[in-house]
mmCIF file of C-alpha atoms in Angstrom:
data_model
loop_
_atom_site.group_PDB
_atom_site.id
_atom_site.type_symbol
_atom_site.label_atom_id
_atom_site.label_comp_id
_atom_site.label_asym_id
_atom_site.label_seq_id
_atom_site.Cartn_x
_atom_site.Cartn_y
_atom_site.Cartn_z
ATOM 1 C CA UNK C 1 -0.115 0.143 0.196
ATOM 2 C CA UNK C 2 1.508 2.954 -1.303
ATOM 3 C CA UNK C 3 1.682 5.633 1.795
ATOM 4 C CA UNK C 4 1.053 8.790 -0.855
ATOM 5 C CA UNK C 5 -1.772 8.456 -3.220
ATOM 6 C CA UNK C 6 -0.049 7.657 -6.658
ATOM 7 C CA UNK C 7 -1.495 6.481 -10.140
ATOM 8 C CA UNK C 8 -2.622 2.947 -10.309
ATOM 9 C CA UNK C 9 -0.275 1.220 -12.901
ATOM 10 C CA UNK C 10 2.136 2.172 -10.324
ATOM 11 C CA UNK C 11 0.516 -0.373 -7.318
ATOM 12 C CA UNK C 12 -0.262 -3.014 -10.603
ATOM 13 C CA UNK C 13 2.895 -3.346 -11.886
ATOM 14 C CA UNK C 14 4.424 -6.544 -10.774
ATOM 15 C CA UNK C 15 7.776 -8.328 -11.927
ATOM 16 C CA UNK C 16 7.047 -12.243 -12.222
ATOM 17 C CA UNK C 17 9.657 -14.695 -12.281
ATOM 18 C CA UNK C 18 6.470 -17.909 -13.781
ATOM 19 C CA UNK C 19 4.965 -16.576 -16.504
ATOM 20 C CA UNK C 20 2.075 -17.802 -18.805
ATOM 21 C CA UNK C 21 3.926 -19.961 -21.390
ATOM 22 C CA UNK C 22 0.962 -20.537 -23.303
ATOM 23 C CA UNK C 23 -0.102 -16.534 -24.240
ATOM 24 C CA UNK C 24 1.892 -15.543 -26.809
ATOM 25 C CA UNK C 25 3.081 -12.138 -27.005
ATOM 26 C CA UNK C 26 1.138 -10.010 -29.081
ATOM 27 C CA UNK C 27 2.671 -7.996 -31.951
ATOM 28 C CA UNK C 28 0.887 -4.494 -31.389
ATOM 29 C CA UNK C 29 1.255 -4.437 -28.183
ATOM 30 C CA UNK C 30 4.681 -5.184 -27.882
ATOM 31 C CA UNK C 31 5.108 -2.662 -30.992
ATOM 32 C CA UNK C 32 3.498 -0.115 -28.120
ATOM 33 C CA UNK C 33 5.831 -1.189 -25.353
ATOM 34 C CA UNK C 34 9.144 -0.412 -27.607
ATOM 35 C CA UNK C 35 6.951 2.847 -29.004
ATOM 36 C CA UNK C 36 6.667 4.013 -25.151
ATOM 37 C CA UNK C 37 10.323 3.889 -25.176
ATOM 38 C CA UNK C 38 11.007 5.711 -27.906
ATOM 39 C CA UNK C 39 8.581 8.662 -26.401
ATOM 40 C CA UNK C 40 10.693 8.474 -23.003
ATOM 41 C CA UNK C 41 13.059 11.580 -22.032
ATOM 42 C CA UNK C 42 16.803 11.277 -22.683
ATOM 43 C CA UNK C 43 19.915 13.870 -21.962
ATOM 44 C CA UNK C 44 20.313 15.939 -26.131
ATOM 45 C CA UNK C 45 17.044 13.839 -26.964
ATOM 46 C CA UNK C 46 20.091 11.406 -28.177
ATOM 47 C CA UNK C 47 17.408 8.357 -27.269
ATOM 48 C CA UNK C 48 20.705 6.231 -26.609
ATOM 49 C CA UNK C 49 18.892 2.575 -25.653
ATOM 50 C CA UNK C 50 18.406 0.311 -27.846
ATOM 51 C CA UNK C 51 16.742 -2.748 -27.497
ATOM 52 C CA UNK C 52 17.307 -6.623 -29.259
ATOM 53 C CA UNK C 53 13.732 -7.881 -29.114
ATOM 54 C CA UNK C 54 13.534 -12.028 -29.289
ATOM 55 C CA UNK C 55 9.565 -13.808 -30.069
ATOM 56 C CA UNK C 56 9.783 -17.587 -29.163
ATOM 57 C CA UNK C 57 8.549 -19.160 -31.876
ATOM 58 C CA UNK C 58 8.863 -16.643 -34.355
ATOM 59 C CA UNK C 59 10.946 -18.371 -36.945
ATOM 60 C CA UNK C 60 14.155 -16.246 -35.851
ATOM 61 C CA UNK C 61 16.990 -17.642 -33.897
ATOM 62 C CA UNK C 62 16.876 -14.210 -31.898
ATOM 63 C CA UNK C 63 14.762 -15.289 -28.416
ATOM 64 C CA UNK C 64 17.261 -18.461 -28.374
ATOM 65 C CA UNK C 65 19.991 -16.065 -28.151
ATOM 66 C CA UNK C 66 18.782 -13.786 -25.830
ATOM 67 C CA UNK C 67 18.377 -16.775 -22.998
ATOM 68 C CA UNK C 68 21.834 -17.989 -24.072
ATOM 69 C CA UNK C 69 22.816 -14.525 -23.125
ATOM 70 C CA UNK C 70 21.164 -14.765 -19.660
ATOM 71 C CA UNK C 71 22.670 -15.791 -16.570
ATOM 72 C CA UNK C 72 22.258 -19.271 -15.171
ATOM 73 C CA UNK C 73 20.221 -17.560 -12.750
ATOM 74 C CA UNK C 74 17.833 -16.388 -14.502
ATOM 75 C CA UNK C 75 16.973 -19.053 -17.619
ATOM 76 C CA UNK C 76 14.900 -21.433 -15.211
ATOM 77 C CA UNK C 77 12.275 -18.742 -14.852
ATOM 78 C CA UNK C 78 12.382 -16.593 -17.819
ATOM 79 C CA UNK C 79 12.064 -19.640 -20.500
ATOM 80 C CA UNK C 80 9.000 -19.520 -20.486
ATOM 81 C CA UNK C 81 8.702 -15.405 -21.058
ATOM 82 C CA UNK C 82 7.238 -15.446 -24.873
ATOM 83 C CA UNK C 83 9.240 -12.017 -25.296
ATOM 84 C CA UNK C 84 12.837 -11.608 -24.328
ATOM 85 C CA UNK C 85 14.810 -8.285 -24.731
ATOM 86 C CA UNK C 86 18.660 -6.896 -24.025
ATOM 87 C CA UNK C 87 19.079 -3.645 -23.390
ATOM 88 C CA UNK C 88 21.958 -1.324 -24.056
ATOM 89 C CA UNK C 89 23.057 1.768 -24.786
ATOM 90 C CA UNK C 90 25.469 3.995 -27.130
ATOM 91 C CA UNK C 91 27.812 5.702 -24.560
ATOM 92 C CA UNK C 92 28.580 8.906 -27.188
ATOM 93 C CA UNK C 93 27.288 11.132 -28.289
ATOM 94 C CA UNK C 94 26.082 11.100 -32.213
ATOM 95 C CA UNK C 95 25.865 15.054 -32.859
ATOM 96 C CA UNK C 96 29.443 14.952 -31.068
ATOM 97 C CA UNK C 97 30.969 11.936 -30.160
ATOM 98 C CA UNK C 98 31.989 12.946 -27.251
ATOM 99 C CA UNK C 99 30.846 10.150 -24.406
ATOM 100 C CA UNK C 100 27.100 9.755 -22.896
ATOM 101 C CA UNK C 101 27.468 10.096 -19.223
ATOM 102 C CA UNK C 102 23.621 10.041 -19.226
ATOM 103 C CA UNK C 103 23.199 6.924 -21.752
ATOM 104 C CA UNK C 104 22.665 4.336 -18.875
ATOM 105 C CA UNK C 105 19.988 6.451 -16.942
ATOM 106 C CA UNK C 106 17.988 7.334 -20.459
ATOM 107 C CA UNK C 107 18.033 3.374 -20.765
ATOM 108 C CA UNK C 108 16.157 3.282 -17.077
ATOM 109 C CA UNK C 109 13.977 5.492 -18.360
ATOM 110 C CA UNK C 110 12.955 4.053 -21.006
ATOM 111 C CA UNK C 111 12.898 0.691 -20.071
ATOM 112 C CA UNK C 112 10.563 2.136 -16.981
ATOM 113 C CA UNK C 113 8.127 4.211 -19.847
ATOM 114 C CA UNK C 114 8.055 0.519 -21.263
ATOM 115 C CA UNK C 115 6.876 -0.949 -17.880
ATOM 116 C CA UNK C 116 4.027 1.539 -17.872
ATOM 117 C CA UNK C 117 2.700 1.531 -20.624
ATOM 118 C CA UNK C 118 2.425 -2.863 -20.730
ATOM 119 C CA UNK C 119 1.548 -2.697 -17.593
ATOM 120 C CA UNK C 120 -1.565 -0.367 -18.935
ATOM 121 C CA UNK C 121 -2.015 -3.109 -21.020
ATOM 122 C CA UNK C 122 -2.058 -6.148 -18.496
ATOM 123 C CA UNK C 123 1.016 -7.328 -19.588
ATOM 124 C CA UNK C 124 4.112 -7.946 -17.033
ATOM 125 C CA UNK C 125 7.875 -6.645 -17.605
ATOM 126 C CA UNK C 126 10.592 -8.191 -15.308
ATOM 127 C CA UNK C 127 13.635 -6.393 -16.473
ATOM 128 C CA UNK C 128 16.863 -8.031 -14.739
ATOM 129 C CA UNK C 129 20.447 -7.111 -14.667
ATOM 130 C CA UNK C 130 21.731 -10.848 -14.929
ATOM 131 C CA UNK C 131 23.176 -10.906 -18.761
ATOM 132 C CA UNK C 132 26.141 -11.954 -20.002
ATOM 133 C CA UNK C 133 27.375 -8.846 -21.482
ATOM 134 C CA UNK C 134 30.439 -11.118 -23.557
ATOM 135 C CA UNK C 135 28.212 -13.064 -24.489
ATOM 136 C CA UNK C 136 25.613 -10.558 -26.263
ATOM 137 C CA UNK C 137 28.583 -8.646 -27.486
ATOM 138 C CA UNK C 138 29.616 -11.837 -29.842
ATOM 139 C CA UNK C 139 26.101 -13.536 -30.737
ATOM 140 C CA UNK C 140 25.241 -9.888 -31.950
ATOM 141 C CA UNK C 141 28.513 -7.741 -32.557
ATOM 142 C CA UNK C 142 26.349 -4.134 -31.894
ATOM 143 C CA UNK C 143 29.037 -1.570 -32.399
ATOM 144 C CA UNK C 144 32.016 -0.235 -30.687
ATOM 145 C CA UNK C 145 30.698 2.401 -28.822
ATOM 146 C CA UNK C 146 26.896 -0.438 -27.414
ATOM 147 C CA UNK C 147 27.283 -1.030 -24.532
ATOM 148 C CA UNK C 148 24.758 -4.408 -22.443
ATOM 149 C CA UNK C 149 23.684 -3.454 -19.351
ATOM 150 C CA UNK C 150 20.262 -5.611 -19.127
ATOM 151 C CA UNK C 151 17.811 -7.584 -19.572
ATOM 152 C CA UNK C 152 13.733 -7.840 -19.548
ATOM 153 C CA UNK C 153 11.147 -11.264 -19.931
ATOM 154 C CA UNK C 154 7.972 -10.052 -20.919
ATOM 155 C CA UNK C 155 4.567 -10.783 -20.944
ATOM 156 C CA UNK C 156 1.883 -12.246 -18.712
ATOM 157 C CA UNK C 157 2.063 -14.147 -15.855
ATOM 158 C CA UNK C 158 1.354 -17.361 -14.743
ATOM 159 C CA UNK C 159 0.788 -20.121 -12.591
ATOM 160 C CA UNK C 160 4.091 -21.017 -9.800
ATOM 161 C CA UNK C 161 3.650 -24.612 -11.062
ATOM 162 C CA UNK C 162 5.729 -22.818 -14.094
ATOM 163 C CA UNK C 163 8.457 -22.075 -12.939
ATOM 164 C CA UNK C 164 11.030 -24.164 -10.237
ATOM 165 C CA UNK C 165 10.157 -23.653 -6.171
ATOM 166 C CA UNK C 166 12.755 -21.466 -5.045
ATOM 167 C CA UNK C 167 11.731 -18.855 -8.219
ATOM 168 C CA UNK C 168 7.662 -19.724 -7.635
ATOM 169 C CA UNK C 169 7.994 -18.287 -3.245
ATOM 170 C CA UNK C 170 9.688 -15.584 -4.501
ATOM 171 C CA UNK C 171 6.186 -14.373 -6.790
ATOM 172 C CA UNK C 172 4.728 -15.434 -3.824
#
């Protein structure tokens, strides 16, 4: 219970470990989440965030490659998320080539906006720091001034039976 009145979406937000493996992500919803991130504030409007998005069963291997970049502790629960994404930042400004000290902050803001949009659509986002940046660089070769930072699991909340007991306990 909040100590002061806040937007209901903030109260409804949940980062589940249990995702429903039977409910795929809708492309229109995913596009809206990414659009919400695009509209986020950023230093010099540089929009330094980059997302690599994988949709389970879409005919590409992107979801599997992202899954392989998650740390071992995130894989047992993230396996059921219909959408996995990686959050990366461009560490330099396009307009002058100088380091962008706000890039990581701006990725966080964009991911927060993405998450609020998800909640408004009844979708859950579990953000995680537990990725293997070197694997991301090897698998996706995003560029010399691109730094992998986070992962996101996106989908519908599932039942405790969808994850190992230790993760179900965390969800509870």
